[in-house]
Amino acid sequence: MKKLSLFTICLIILVGSWVFLRFVVGGIISVPIPGSVIAMYMGLIVIAILVHISVEDSLFREFRRPILETLVDDKRRLHRRVLVVLIPLLLLGYTYLIIAQRANPPGSPRDAHPSPPLELTYKDEVIGTMQDVVNPFRHYEKDDPEAFKAHVENGKRVYHQNCFYCHGDHLDGQGHFAPYLQPLPANFQDPGIIPNFQESFFFWRIAKGGPGLPAAGGPWDSAMPVWEDTLTKDEIWDVILFLSDYTGYQPRTFGEAH
Amino acid sequence: MRIRTVALLIILFGMLVVLSLTYAQNAPEASEKGKQVYENSCAHCHGVEGRGDGSAAENLLPKPRDFTRGLYKIRSTETGQLPTDQDLFDIITEGMPGSSMPPWETALSANDRWEVTAYIKTFYDGFKEAETPPKQISLSGKVANSEQSVETGKALYSELGCVECHGNIGRGDGTSAPDLTDEWGDQSWPANLTQGWNFRGGSDTEDIFKRFVGGLAGSAMPAFEGDSFPGFGLTAEESSRMIELDNKDEMTEAEEEESAQLYEKYDAAVDIALNLAEGTELSAEEKQIYDDAMKVVYEKSWHLANYVKSLMPEKRPEPAIGNNVLRSQYVQGELPEMDDAAWGTLEASYFPLVGQVVIEPRQFNPTVDAVNVKSYYSDTEVAFLFIWDDRTHTTDETDEETGKILEDALAVQFPVKVPQGPTAPKPYFLWGGRLPVYLWHWKASAPEQVTELTAKGISNAEVQEAQGELKAQGTYTEGQYKLWVKRALKTDDKKDLQLDPGVFVPIAFSAWDGANGDVDTKRVMTSWYTFVLEPVPSSKRFVYPPLIALLSVGFLFGLRAFVQRRNSEEV
């Protein structure tokens, strides 16, 4: 078998890497990789190849030999003729596609969990600082399991009269209205949601809804209602108990100061 | 080697378990586990005692099933029969599209779904008392879909009176549609047969056939007993001849004789069916007549299923999100009027509507599925065609509770000023807030008129002083509204949105179905979508690509010349 030239090997590495990233990693193994990330990897590979061939003069000569041969050698006349047609044609097609591409709307970068304010309020009443407020019924979990159960039951009722249309029967954000809302309703079965936030954070999100989000959260898009207009403070705390009780995830807490 | 054998055994055992779960036909005995799953996942709608009266039920329509009556809509069994365990399991697994029953396939394990199936059955004694398994509808005589079958089905559709509820072409807009109630006295809207994605039990031809033959127990949809078919007991040719004769103004003597004979045969077959229903033993001859008659009925039902299937698109259209935005197409000169054929060639953008559940009074049970939008623009004007299905044409009904006038309406919403850049604030999606929105409000009572509004909140809309900049035309035919609107791209009014090609503009919709009690905040709506006057493709696309191709040819020849010269110098 004829030994492959350095140029061909480099070409194979380049094309192979692209196919691997685009179709194998970004298709068979995982979800598609963004074009910009692929471009970055490809840039690295090109640099690696350039470094490799410029280490020694002989390597560089070996690398460019097939290019020069194709340009002038009589043996390579056929290659030359094919390439002189193919290269301009590909460039023609590529530039046409770029120019004729129709413009797409700008994506809207949105922070799904923006920073809360320092103070937690219900309507205009200040409850305390976001850091320190705890669910006033949480202690029943240890002190009085019967009372705790009653609060969870009430939270369940509130949830199913108000929240499940969007957040779903299973609290997985897949209520029957959910598919056609943007942004999508929160999925409380996602292990990244409940354990990452304090109960005061959930109180804030429920009480103030979409319109209460800071600008980074896209307050104009979210269909989350301002629940302090319809629910009492206790109902909100109860529904938070239900969220963690049903999913089995505990909201984040900070240990008591010693 | 031994490890491999063990692994193989484990895999085989796993496959066996999966297979046995997949093919299990009967639910296990009701257990504590089933009760626990039920109370955790189902009771909030269906009630702890299975009466369909959970805390969520109040706001839902269709109502959650009351399990204590043993009436199930989605069955593979014949009229009057209970569902099979598999039927119940399938509904739990797949949910009921168009209602609030979600699919539980991912949320509950197959085992839990079987346990809960068993538990649900305990609410109705009939399941325990039944001595024989329910009789399943035979799908063996399936008639393949063909143009002729669809035609036959179409004729049956009107002969059987389907039009009275489902409307002439199936949009659920029949004359009796608003007055239908189910077994529990709740409103029961007839299906819009053009929206298969909302069919509770699926929209395959087989599903439609089963619903039709078995009926939707408890709903206003009747079960089609064989003898309710026109010409029961007659062959297909005979029954169409009978109808043909019926429709004649005058019959000759021979024809009268023929008609009488046909009726005699028909009456005899109906009598047999009635006897059978009463439990009378049939003679062999009677049984033969009955079986033959039912064969024809089943065949006709397949034709009907094929016809209904032909009324709907293959799948629900993709919503106009992401890059699939509403793109207004450029035309030179005059924009097409409402009836212009040019609209037919344009694909509509699909905007699914959801109930407005943010601000009281809320709408939990929408009846308008979506609004479809098409648009053209010229150098000076833009025209839109909005299309949406509504089962009823309501222009001035008074709401009994509030005394408010209920009527069908549509509102199209834009920001007054287009936000500059992806992070710039938009107005609140529900009719604005701190930032105002610009609205076109159309009402069915004044179909030639669109009112321009400026709003800073859902209950804070003002009619603009300057009106008359919009031309509008609205129609209602066969359960479908069409609204055509035209406006200049630029107006003198500072409160109006000004339009420029290539600019992405947020757009949103609200719709009201008067017959569903929609008024003011009670409505269906969308969040923000995007609309653009699609720029005419640049003519540069014919200039630069060839130029670049030419340059590359020049470069290649230059390179070759350079190499050749260098080589000769080296030599």
GROMACS .gro file of C-alpha atoms in nm, chain B residues 88-500:
model
  413
  346LEU     CA    1  -5.796   0.214   3.133
  347PHE     CA    2  -5.421   0.156   3.147
  348ASP     CA    3  -5.375   0.317   2.804
  349ILE     CA    4  -5.569   0.629   2.901
  350ILE     CA    5  -5.359   0.669   3.215
  351THR     CA    6  -5.045   0.617   3.012
  352GLU     CA    7  -5.127   0.843   2.719
  353GLY     CA    8  -5.356   1.100   2.880
  354MET     CA    9  -5.644   1.268   2.701
  355PRO     CA   10  -5.538   1.539   2.455
  356GLY     CA   11  -5.749   1.853   2.463
  357SER     CA   12  -5.838   1.799   2.830
  358SER     CA   13  -5.649   1.839   3.157
  359MET     CA   14  -5.573   1.465   3.185
  360PRO     CA   15  -5.196   1.441   3.131
  361PRO     CA   16  -5.002   1.139   3.011
  362TRP     CA   17  -4.856   0.954   3.312
  363GLU     CA   18  -4.611   0.747   3.113
  364THR     CA   19  -4.301   0.915   3.253
  365ALA     CA   20  -4.435   1.020   3.592
  366LEU     CA   21  -4.561   0.676   3.703
  367SER     CA   22  -4.397   0.338   3.649
  368ALA     CA   23  -4.592   0.081   3.446
  369ASN     CA   24  -4.642  -0.114   3.765
  370ASP     CA   25  -4.794   0.187   3.940
  371ARG     CA   26  -5.021   0.251   3.642
  372TRP     CA   27  -5.149  -0.108   3.660
  373GLU     CA   28  -5.202  -0.077   4.035
  374VAL     CA   29  -5.399   0.242   3.988
  375THR     CA   30  -5.602   0.081   3.707
  376ALA     CA   31  -5.704  -0.189   3.952
  377TYR     CA   32  -5.787   0.067   4.217
  378ILE     CA   33  -6.005   0.279   3.987
  379LYS     CA   34  -6.215  -0.029   3.914
  380THR     CA   35  -6.307  -0.060   4.281
  381PHE     CA   36  -6.516   0.258   4.257
  382TYR     CA   37  -6.776   0.082   4.042
  383ASP     CA   38  -6.921  -0.254   4.144
  384GLY     CA   39  -7.008  -0.342   3.787
  385PHE     CA   40  -6.646  -0.439   3.727
  386LYS     CA   41  -6.660  -0.699   4.002
  387GLU     CA   42  -7.005  -0.827   3.906
  388ALA     CA   43  -6.928  -0.871   3.537
  389GLU     CA   44  -6.916  -1.242   3.462
  390THR     CA   45  -6.776  -1.228   3.112
  391PRO     CA   46  -6.501  -1.000   2.985
  392PRO     CA   47  -6.632  -0.697   2.795
  393LYS     CA   48  -6.696  -0.756   2.426
  394GLN     CA   49  -6.436  -0.584   2.212
  395ILE     CA   50  -6.509  -0.410   1.885
  396SER     CA   51  -6.376  -0.614   1.596
  397LEU     CA   52  -6.136  -0.421   1.374
  398SER     CA   53  -6.103  -0.706   1.128
  399GLY     CA   54  -6.325  -0.564   0.854
  400LYS     CA   55  -6.117  -0.248   0.814
  401VAL     CA   56  -6.189  -0.069   0.490
  402ALA     CA   57  -5.875   0.089   0.346
  403ASN     CA   58  -5.878   0.462   0.299
  404SER     CA   59  -5.971   0.557  -0.057
  405GLU     CA   60  -6.134   0.849  -0.229
  406GLN     CA   61  -6.447   0.643  -0.276
  407SER     CA   62  -6.462   0.535   0.088
  408VAL     CA   63  -6.427   0.898   0.196
  409GLU     CA   64  -6.711   0.995  -0.040
  410THR     CA   65  -6.936   0.722   0.101
  411GLY     CA   66  -6.844   0.830   0.454
  412LYS     CA   67  -6.927   1.189   0.369
  413ALA     CA   68  -7.279   1.093   0.257
  414LEU     CA   69  -7.327   0.892   0.578
  415TYR     CA   70  -7.204   1.186   0.781
  416SER     CA   71  -7.508   1.388   0.677
  417GLU     CA   72  -7.751   1.092   0.665
  418LEU     CA   73  -7.672   1.002   1.027
  419GLY     CA   74  -7.718   1.360   1.142
  420CYS     CA   75  -7.355   1.418   1.244
  421VAL     CA   76  -7.389   1.770   1.103
  422GLU     CA   77  -7.633   1.868   1.376
  423CYS     CA   78  -7.353   1.877   1.632
  424HIS     CA   79  -7.028   1.855   1.438
  425GLY     CA   80  -7.131   2.097   1.163
  426ASN     CA   81  -7.133   2.069   0.784
  427ILE     CA   82  -6.759   2.023   0.748
  428GLY     CA   83  -6.679   1.903   1.096
  429ARG     CA   84  -6.571   2.212   1.287
  430GLY     CA   85  -6.800   2.126   1.579
  431ASP     CA   86  -7.029   2.414   1.484
  432GLY     CA   87  -7.357   2.228   1.440
  433THR     CA   88  -7.678   2.404   1.538
  434SER     CA   89  -7.717   2.206   1.858
  435ALA     CA   90  -7.350   2.238   1.958
  436PRO     CA   91  -7.396   2.502   2.231
  437ASP     CA   92  -7.681   2.315   2.403
  438LEU     CA   93  -7.521   1.975   2.456
  439THR     CA   94  -7.467   1.841   2.802
  440ASP     CA   95  -7.325   1.515   2.931
  441GLU     CA   96  -7.469   1.261   3.174
  442TRP     CA   97  -7.375   1.484   3.468
  443GLY     CA   98  -7.537   1.796   3.318
  444ASP     CA   99  -7.208   1.966   3.228
  445GLN     CA  100  -7.146   2.137   2.896
  446SER     CA  101  -7.023   1.890   2.636
  447TRP     CA  102  -6.877   2.059   2.328
  448PRO     CA  103  -6.883   1.840   2.015
  449ALA     CA  104  -6.535   1.768   1.879
  450ASN     CA  105  -6.395   1.990   1.609
  451LEU     CA  106  -6.318   1.708   1.367
  452THR     CA  107  -6.054   1.915   1.186
  453GLN     CA  108  -5.840   1.921   1.501
  454GLY     CA  109  -5.743   1.559   1.549
  455TRP     CA  110  -5.476   1.657   1.805
  456ASN     CA  111  -5.757   1.733   2.051
  457PHE     CA  112  -5.926   1.392   2.016
  458ARG     CA  113  -5.931   1.246   2.365
  459GLY     CA  114  -5.874   0.890   2.251
  460GLY     CA  115  -5.638   0.955   1.960
  461SER     CA  116  -5.702   1.036   1.596
  462ASP     CA  117  -5.597   0.723   1.410
  463THR     CA  118  -5.867   0.586   1.181
  464GLU     CA  119  -5.904   0.288   1.418
  465ASP     CA  120  -5.953   0.523   1.715
  466ILE     CA  121  -6.223   0.716   1.528
  467PHE     CA  122  -6.391   0.389   1.428
  468LYS     CA  123  -6.395   0.267   1.788
  469ARG     CA  124  -6.538   0.596   1.920
  470PHE     CA  125  -6.807   0.588   1.657
  471VAL     CA  126  -6.906   0.225   1.696
  472GLY     CA  127  -6.872   0.210   2.074
  473GLY     CA  128  -6.989   0.562   2.151
  474LEU     CA  129  -6.843   0.798   2.408
  475ALA     CA  130  -7.031   0.680   2.714
  476GLY     CA  131  -7.158   0.960   2.935
  477SER     CA  132  -7.101   1.233   2.676
  478ALA     CA  133  -7.352   1.382   2.435
  479MET     CA  134  -7.208   1.166   2.158
  480PRO     CA  135  -7.458   0.887   2.104
  481ALA     CA  136  -7.355   0.527   2.060
  482PHE     CA  137  -7.451   0.419   1.714
  483GLU     CA  138  -7.666   0.115   1.755
  484GLY     CA  139  -7.684  -0.071   1.430
  485ASP     CA  140  -8.055  -0.005   1.381
  486SER     CA  141  -8.003   0.371   1.396
  487PHE     CA  142  -7.832   0.344   1.059
  488PRO     CA  143  -8.057   0.443   0.771
  489GLY     CA  144  -8.135   0.133   0.573
  490PHE     CA  145  -8.039  -0.114   0.849
  491GLY     CA  146  -8.074  -0.465   0.714
  492LEU     CA  147  -8.029  -0.353   0.354
  493THR     CA  148  -7.721  -0.380   0.139
  494ALA     CA  149  -7.535  -0.059   0.057
  495GLU     CA  150  -7.701  -0.041  -0.286
  496GLU     CA  151  -8.046  -0.107  -0.145
  497SER     CA  152  -8.015   0.159   0.123
  498SER     CA  153  -7.899   0.426  -0.121
  499ARG     CA  154  -8.188   0.326  -0.350
  500MET     CA  155  -8.426   0.365  -0.057
  501ILE     CA  156  -8.300   0.717   0.014
  502GLU     CA  157  -8.314   0.801  -0.354
  503LEU     CA  158  -8.678   0.693  -0.367
  504ASP     CA  159  -8.757   0.881  -0.045
  505ASN     CA  160  -8.630   1.200  -0.201
  506LYS     CA  161  -8.849   1.173  -0.507
  507ASP     CA  162  -9.145   1.409  -0.526
  508GLU     CA  163  -9.353   1.156  -0.711
  509MET     CA  164  -9.311   0.783  -0.752
  510THR     CA  165  -9.445   0.554  -1.019
  511GLU     CA  166  -9.644   0.253  -0.909
  512ALA     CA  167  -9.349   0.022  -0.962
  513GLU     CA  168  -9.128   0.252  -0.757
  514GLU     CA  169  -9.380   0.265  -0.477
  515GLU     CA  170  -9.386  -0.110  -0.474
  516GLU     CA  171  -9.005  -0.121  -0.464
  517SER     CA  172  -8.990   0.132  -0.182
  518ALA     CA  173  -9.247  -0.060   0.021
  519GLN     CA  174  -9.046  -0.381  -0.020
  520LEU     CA  175  -8.730  -0.213   0.094
  521TYR     CA  176  -8.904  -0.068   0.398
  522GLU     CA  177  -9.046  -0.406   0.481
  523LYS     CA  178  -8.699  -0.556   0.482
  524TYR     CA  179  -8.570  -0.265   0.688
  525ASP     CA  180  -8.850  -0.288   0.945
  526ALA     CA  181  -8.798  -0.662   0.981
  527ALA     CA  182  -8.428  -0.614   1.053
  528VAL     CA  183  -8.499  -0.336   1.306
  529ASP     CA  184  -8.748  -0.566   1.481
  530ILE     CA  185  -8.482  -0.834   1.508
  531ALA     CA  186  -8.239  -0.582   1.656
  532LEU     CA  187  -8.500  -0.470   1.909
  533ASN     CA  188  -8.575  -0.830   2.007
  534LEU     CA  189  -8.208  -0.895   2.052
  535ALA     CA  190  -8.173  -0.586   2.271
  536GLU     CA  191  -8.457  -0.713   2.487
  537GLY     CA  192  -8.280  -1.044   2.526
  538THR     CA  193  -8.501  -1.258   2.303
  539GLU     CA  194  -8.337  -1.566   2.152
  540LEU     CA  195  -8.303  -1.530   1.775
  541SER     CA  196  -8.377  -1.804   1.529
  542ALA     CA  197  -8.095  -1.911   1.300
  543GLU     CA  198  -8.255  -1.725   1.012
  544GLU     CA  199  -8.300  -1.407   1.217
  545LYS     CA  200  -7.944  -1.431   1.340
  546GLN     CA  201  -7.824  -1.453   0.981
  547ILE     CA  202  -8.023  -1.141   0.887
  548TYR     CA  203  -7.887  -0.957   1.188
  549ASP     CA  204  -7.526  -1.058   1.126
  550ASP     CA  205  -7.548  -0.956   0.763
  551ALA     CA  206  -7.698  -0.622   0.861
  552MET     CA  207  -7.423  -0.559   1.118
  553LYS     CA  208  -7.157  -0.640   0.863
  554VAL     CA  209  -7.292  -0.358   0.645
  555VAL     CA  210  -7.307  -0.127   0.948
  556TYR     CA  211  -6.943  -0.196   1.035
  557GLU     CA  212  -6.837  -0.140   0.679
  558LYS     CA  213  -7.024   0.191   0.670
  559SER     CA  214  -6.861   0.289   1.000
  560TRP     CA  215  -6.518   0.239   0.843
  561HIS     CA  216  -6.620   0.468   0.558
  562LEU     CA  217  -6.729   0.726   0.813
  563ALA     CA  218  -6.401   0.691   1.004
  564ASN     CA  219  -6.210   0.737   0.679
  565TYR     CA  220  -6.412   1.051   0.605
  566VAL     CA  221  -6.352   1.201   0.951
  567LYS     CA  222  -5.981   1.121   0.920
  568SER     CA  223  -5.978   1.310   0.588
  569LEU     CA  224  -6.100   1.628   0.758
  570MET     CA  225  -5.786   1.687   0.966
  571PRO     CA  226  -5.426   1.768   0.883
  572GLU     CA  227  -5.181   1.487   0.956
  573LYS     CA  228  -5.050   1.655   1.266
  574ARG     CA  229  -5.091   1.970   1.466
  575PRO     CA  230  -4.911   2.258   1.291
  576GLU     CA  231  -4.581   2.373   1.442
  577PRO     CA  232  -4.620   2.689   1.650
  578ALA     CA  233  -4.453   3.000   1.508
  579ILE     CA  234  -4.162   3.002   1.755
  580GLY     CA  235  -3.784   3.019   1.710
  581ASN     CA  236  -3.690   3.106   1.355
  582ASN     CA  237  -4.032   2.998   1.230
  583VAL     CA  238  -4.169   3.353   1.275
  584LEU     CA  239  -4.464   3.516   1.099
  585ARG     CA  240  -4.306   3.650   0.780
  586SER     CA  241  -4.508   3.900   0.577
  587GLN     CA  242  -4.432   3.850   0.205
  588TYR     CA  243  -4.361   4.141  -0.026
  589VAL     CA  244  -4.583   4.204  -0.328
  590GLN     CA  245  -4.561   4.482  -0.579
  591GLY     CA  246  -4.860   4.712  -0.621
  592GLU     CA  247  -5.198   4.646  -0.464
  593LEU     CA  248  -5.229   4.404  -0.173
  594PRO     CA  249  -5.471   4.111  -0.215
  595GLU     CA  250  -5.826   4.166  -0.095
  596MET     CA  251  -5.992   3.917   0.137
  597ASP     CA  252  -6.111   3.672  -0.130
  598ASP     CA  253  -5.798   3.688  -0.345
  599ALA     CA  254  -5.654   3.350  -0.448
  600ALA     CA  255  -5.310   3.483  -0.345
  601TRP     CA  256  -5.392   3.399   0.019
  602GLY     CA  257  -5.438   3.034  -0.069
  603THR     CA  258  -5.077   2.994  -0.181
  604LEU     CA  259  -4.935   3.136   0.141
  605GLU     CA  260  -4.865   2.907   0.435
  606ALA     CA  261  -5.017   3.023   0.762
  607SER     CA  262  -4.823   3.076   1.084
  608TYR     CA  263  -4.983   2.890   1.375
  609PHE     CA  264  -5.031   3.057   1.712
  610PRO     CA  265  -5.175   2.820   1.974
  611LEU     CA  266  -5.393   2.995   2.232
  612VAL     CA  267  -5.404   2.920   2.603
  613GLY     CA  268  -5.648   3.028   2.871
  614GLN     CA  269  -5.579   3.358   3.042
  615VAL     CA  270  -5.513   3.235   3.396
  616VAL     CA  271  -5.304   3.525   3.521
  617ILE     CA  272  -5.564   3.784   3.618
  618GLU     CA  273  -5.916   3.730   3.759
  619PRO     CA  274  -6.166   3.651   3.612
  620ARG     CA  275  -5.969   3.372   3.446
  621GLN     CA  276  -6.047   3.131   3.163
  622PHE     CA  277  -5.947   2.776   3.251
  623ASN     CA  278  -6.123   2.598   2.966
  624PRO     CA  279  -6.043   2.752   2.631
  625THR     CA  280  -6.261   2.668   2.332
  626VAL     CA  281  -6.054   2.844   2.066
  627ASP     CA  282  -5.753   2.630   1.979
  628ALA     CA  283  -5.533   2.866   1.782
  629VAL     CA  284  -5.521   3.155   1.540
  630ASN     CA  285  -5.363   3.110   1.196
  631VAL     CA  286  -5.210   3.417   1.039
  632LYS     CA  287  -5.096   3.512   0.688
  633SER     CA  288  -4.960   3.845   0.575
  634TYR     CA  289  -4.850   4.038   0.265
  635TYR     CA  290  -4.700   4.383   0.243
  636SER     CA  291  -4.629   4.632  -0.033
  637ASP     CA  292  -4.421   4.951  -0.047
  638THR     CA  293  -4.688   5.139   0.144
  639GLU     CA  294  -4.927   4.896   0.317
  640VAL     CA  295  -4.953   4.568   0.508
  641ALA     CA  296  -5.244   4.321   0.499
  642PHE     CA  297  -5.320   4.035   0.738
  643LEU     CA  298  -5.555   3.741   0.722
  644PHE     CA  299  -5.643   3.594   1.062
  645ILE     CA  300  -5.822   3.258   1.065
  646TRP     CA  301  -5.958   3.083   1.374
  647ASP     CA  302  -6.219   2.819   1.451
  648ASP     CA  303  -6.506   2.895   1.686
  649ARG     CA  304  -6.802   2.659   1.720
  650THR     CA  305  -7.052   2.941   1.763
  651HIS     CA  306  -7.116   3.280   1.607
  652THR     CA  307  -7.193   3.498   1.906
  653THR     CA  308  -7.256   3.870   1.864
  654ASP     CA  309  -7.477   3.983   2.150
  655GLU     CA  310  -7.552   3.742   2.428
  656THR     CA  311  -7.591   3.867   2.781
  657ASP     CA  312  -7.396   3.694   3.053
  658GLU     CA  313  -7.649   3.583   3.314
  659GLU     CA  314  -7.414   3.638   3.606
  660THR     CA  315  -7.252   3.969   3.522
  661GLY     CA  316  -7.498   4.121   3.277
  662LYS     CA  317  -7.207   4.184   3.041
  663ILE     CA  318  -7.246   4.149   2.667
  664LEU     CA  319  -7.069   3.837   2.540
  665GLU     CA  320  -6.942   3.828   2.185
  666ASP     CA  321  -6.670   3.673   1.976
  667ALA     CA  322  -6.367   3.894   1.922
  668LEU     CA  323  -5.998   3.903   1.836
  669ALA     CA  324  -5.723   4.141   1.940
  670VAL     CA  325  -5.382   4.170   1.779
  671GLN     CA  326  -5.114   4.324   1.996
  672PHE     CA  327  -4.787   4.502   1.912
  673PRO     CA  328  -4.561   4.720   2.121
  674VAL     CA  329  -4.603   5.091   2.042
  675LYS     CA  330  -4.226   5.110   1.997
  676VAL     CA  331  -4.023   4.811   1.878
  677PRO     CA  332  -3.763   4.721   2.144
  678GLN     CA  333  -3.413   4.789   2.017
  679GLY     CA  334  -3.200   4.480   2.071
  680PRO     CA  335  -3.265   4.141   2.229
  681THR     CA  336  -3.230   4.256   2.591
  682ALA     CA  337  -3.434   4.576   2.558
  683PRO     CA  338  -3.756   4.566   2.761
  684LYS     CA  339  -4.082   4.469   2.593
  685PRO     CA  340  -4.425   4.570   2.721
  686TYR     CA  341  -4.587   4.313   2.954
  687PHE     CA  342  -4.734   4.039   2.733
  688LEU     CA  343  -5.084   4.084   2.877
  689TRP     CA  344  -5.179   4.412   2.715
  690GLY     CA  345  -4.876   4.606   2.840
  691GLY     CA  346  -4.788   4.767   3.168
  692ARG     CA  347  -4.524   5.033   3.225
  693LEU     CA  348  -4.461   5.020   2.849
  694PRO     CA  349  -4.774   5.056   2.636
  695VAL     CA  350  -4.902   4.825   2.363
  696TYR     CA  351  -5.080   4.909   2.041
  697LEU     CA  352  -5.389   4.694   1.972
  698TRP     CA  353  -5.627   4.611   1.693
  699HIS     CA  354  -5.957   4.507   1.844
  700TRP     CA  355  -6.217   4.339   1.626
  701LYS     CA  356  -6.563   4.230   1.735
  702ALA     CA  357  -6.801   3.994   1.560
  703SER     CA  358  -7.089   4.243   1.593
  704ALA     CA  359  -6.909   4.496   1.372
  705PRO     CA  360  -6.723   4.281   1.121
  706GLU     CA  361  -6.610   4.572   0.901
  707GLN     CA  362  -6.446   4.761   1.180
  708VAL     CA  363  -6.123   4.735   1.375
  709THR     CA  364  -6.073   4.966   1.670
  710GLU     CA  365  -5.723   5.087   1.753
  711LEU     CA  366  -5.642   5.085   2.122
  712THR     CA  367  -5.348   5.185   2.337
  713ALA     CA  368  -5.319   4.980   2.656
  714LYS     CA  369  -5.105   4.990   2.967
  715GLY     CA  370  -5.256   4.681   3.129
  716ILE     CA  371  -5.525   4.422   3.067
  717SER     CA  372  -5.792   4.645   3.221
  718ASN     CA  373  -5.634   4.970   3.119
  719ALA     CA  374  -5.703   5.015   2.748
  720GLU     CA  375  -5.795   5.339   2.579
  721VAL     CA  376  -5.962   5.379   2.242
  722GLN     CA  377  -5.733   5.595   2.027
  723GLU     CA  378  -5.868   5.930   1.921
  724ALA     CA  379  -5.762   5.890   1.562
  725GLN     CA  380  -5.950   5.594   1.409
  726GLY     CA  381  -6.021   5.481   1.056
  727GLU     CA  382  -5.664   5.402   0.955
  728LEU     CA  383  -5.751   5.033   0.925
  729LYS     CA  384  -5.964   4.862   0.667
  730ALA     CA  385  -6.125   4.540   0.785
  731GLN     CA  386  -6.353   4.266   0.667
  732GLY     CA  387  -6.469   3.973   0.877
  733THR     CA  388  -6.672   3.665   0.796
  734TYR     CA  389  -6.801   3.360   0.980
  735THR     CA  390  -6.864   3.046   0.778
  736GLU     CA  391  -6.883   2.680   0.882
  737GLY     CA  392  -6.742   2.737   1.228
  738GLN     CA  393  -6.453   2.951   1.115
  739TYR     CA  394  -6.378   3.320   1.142
  740LYS     CA  395  -6.174   3.499   0.880
  741LEU     CA  396  -6.061   3.852   0.939
  742TRP     CA  397  -5.881   4.060   0.680
  743VAL     CA  398  -5.709   4.379   0.794
  744LYS     CA  399  -5.509   4.636   0.600
  745ARG     CA  400  -5.310   4.933   0.725
  746ALA     CA  401  -5.046   5.175   0.593
  747LEU     CA  402  -4.689   5.087   0.700
  748LYS     CA  403  -4.649   5.441   0.830
  749THR     CA  404  -4.915   5.656   0.994
  750ASP     CA  405  -4.915   6.009   1.135
  751ASP     CA  406  -5.042   5.888   1.471
  752LYS     CA  407  -4.764   5.875   1.733
  753LYS     CA  408  -4.955   5.609   1.927
  754ASP     CA  409  -4.940   5.367   1.633
  755LEU     CA  410  -4.668   5.117   1.561
  756GLN     CA  411  -4.463   5.220   1.256
  757LEU     CA  412  -4.349   4.932   1.035
  758ASP     CA  413  -4.024   4.889   0.844
   0.00000   0.00000   0.00000
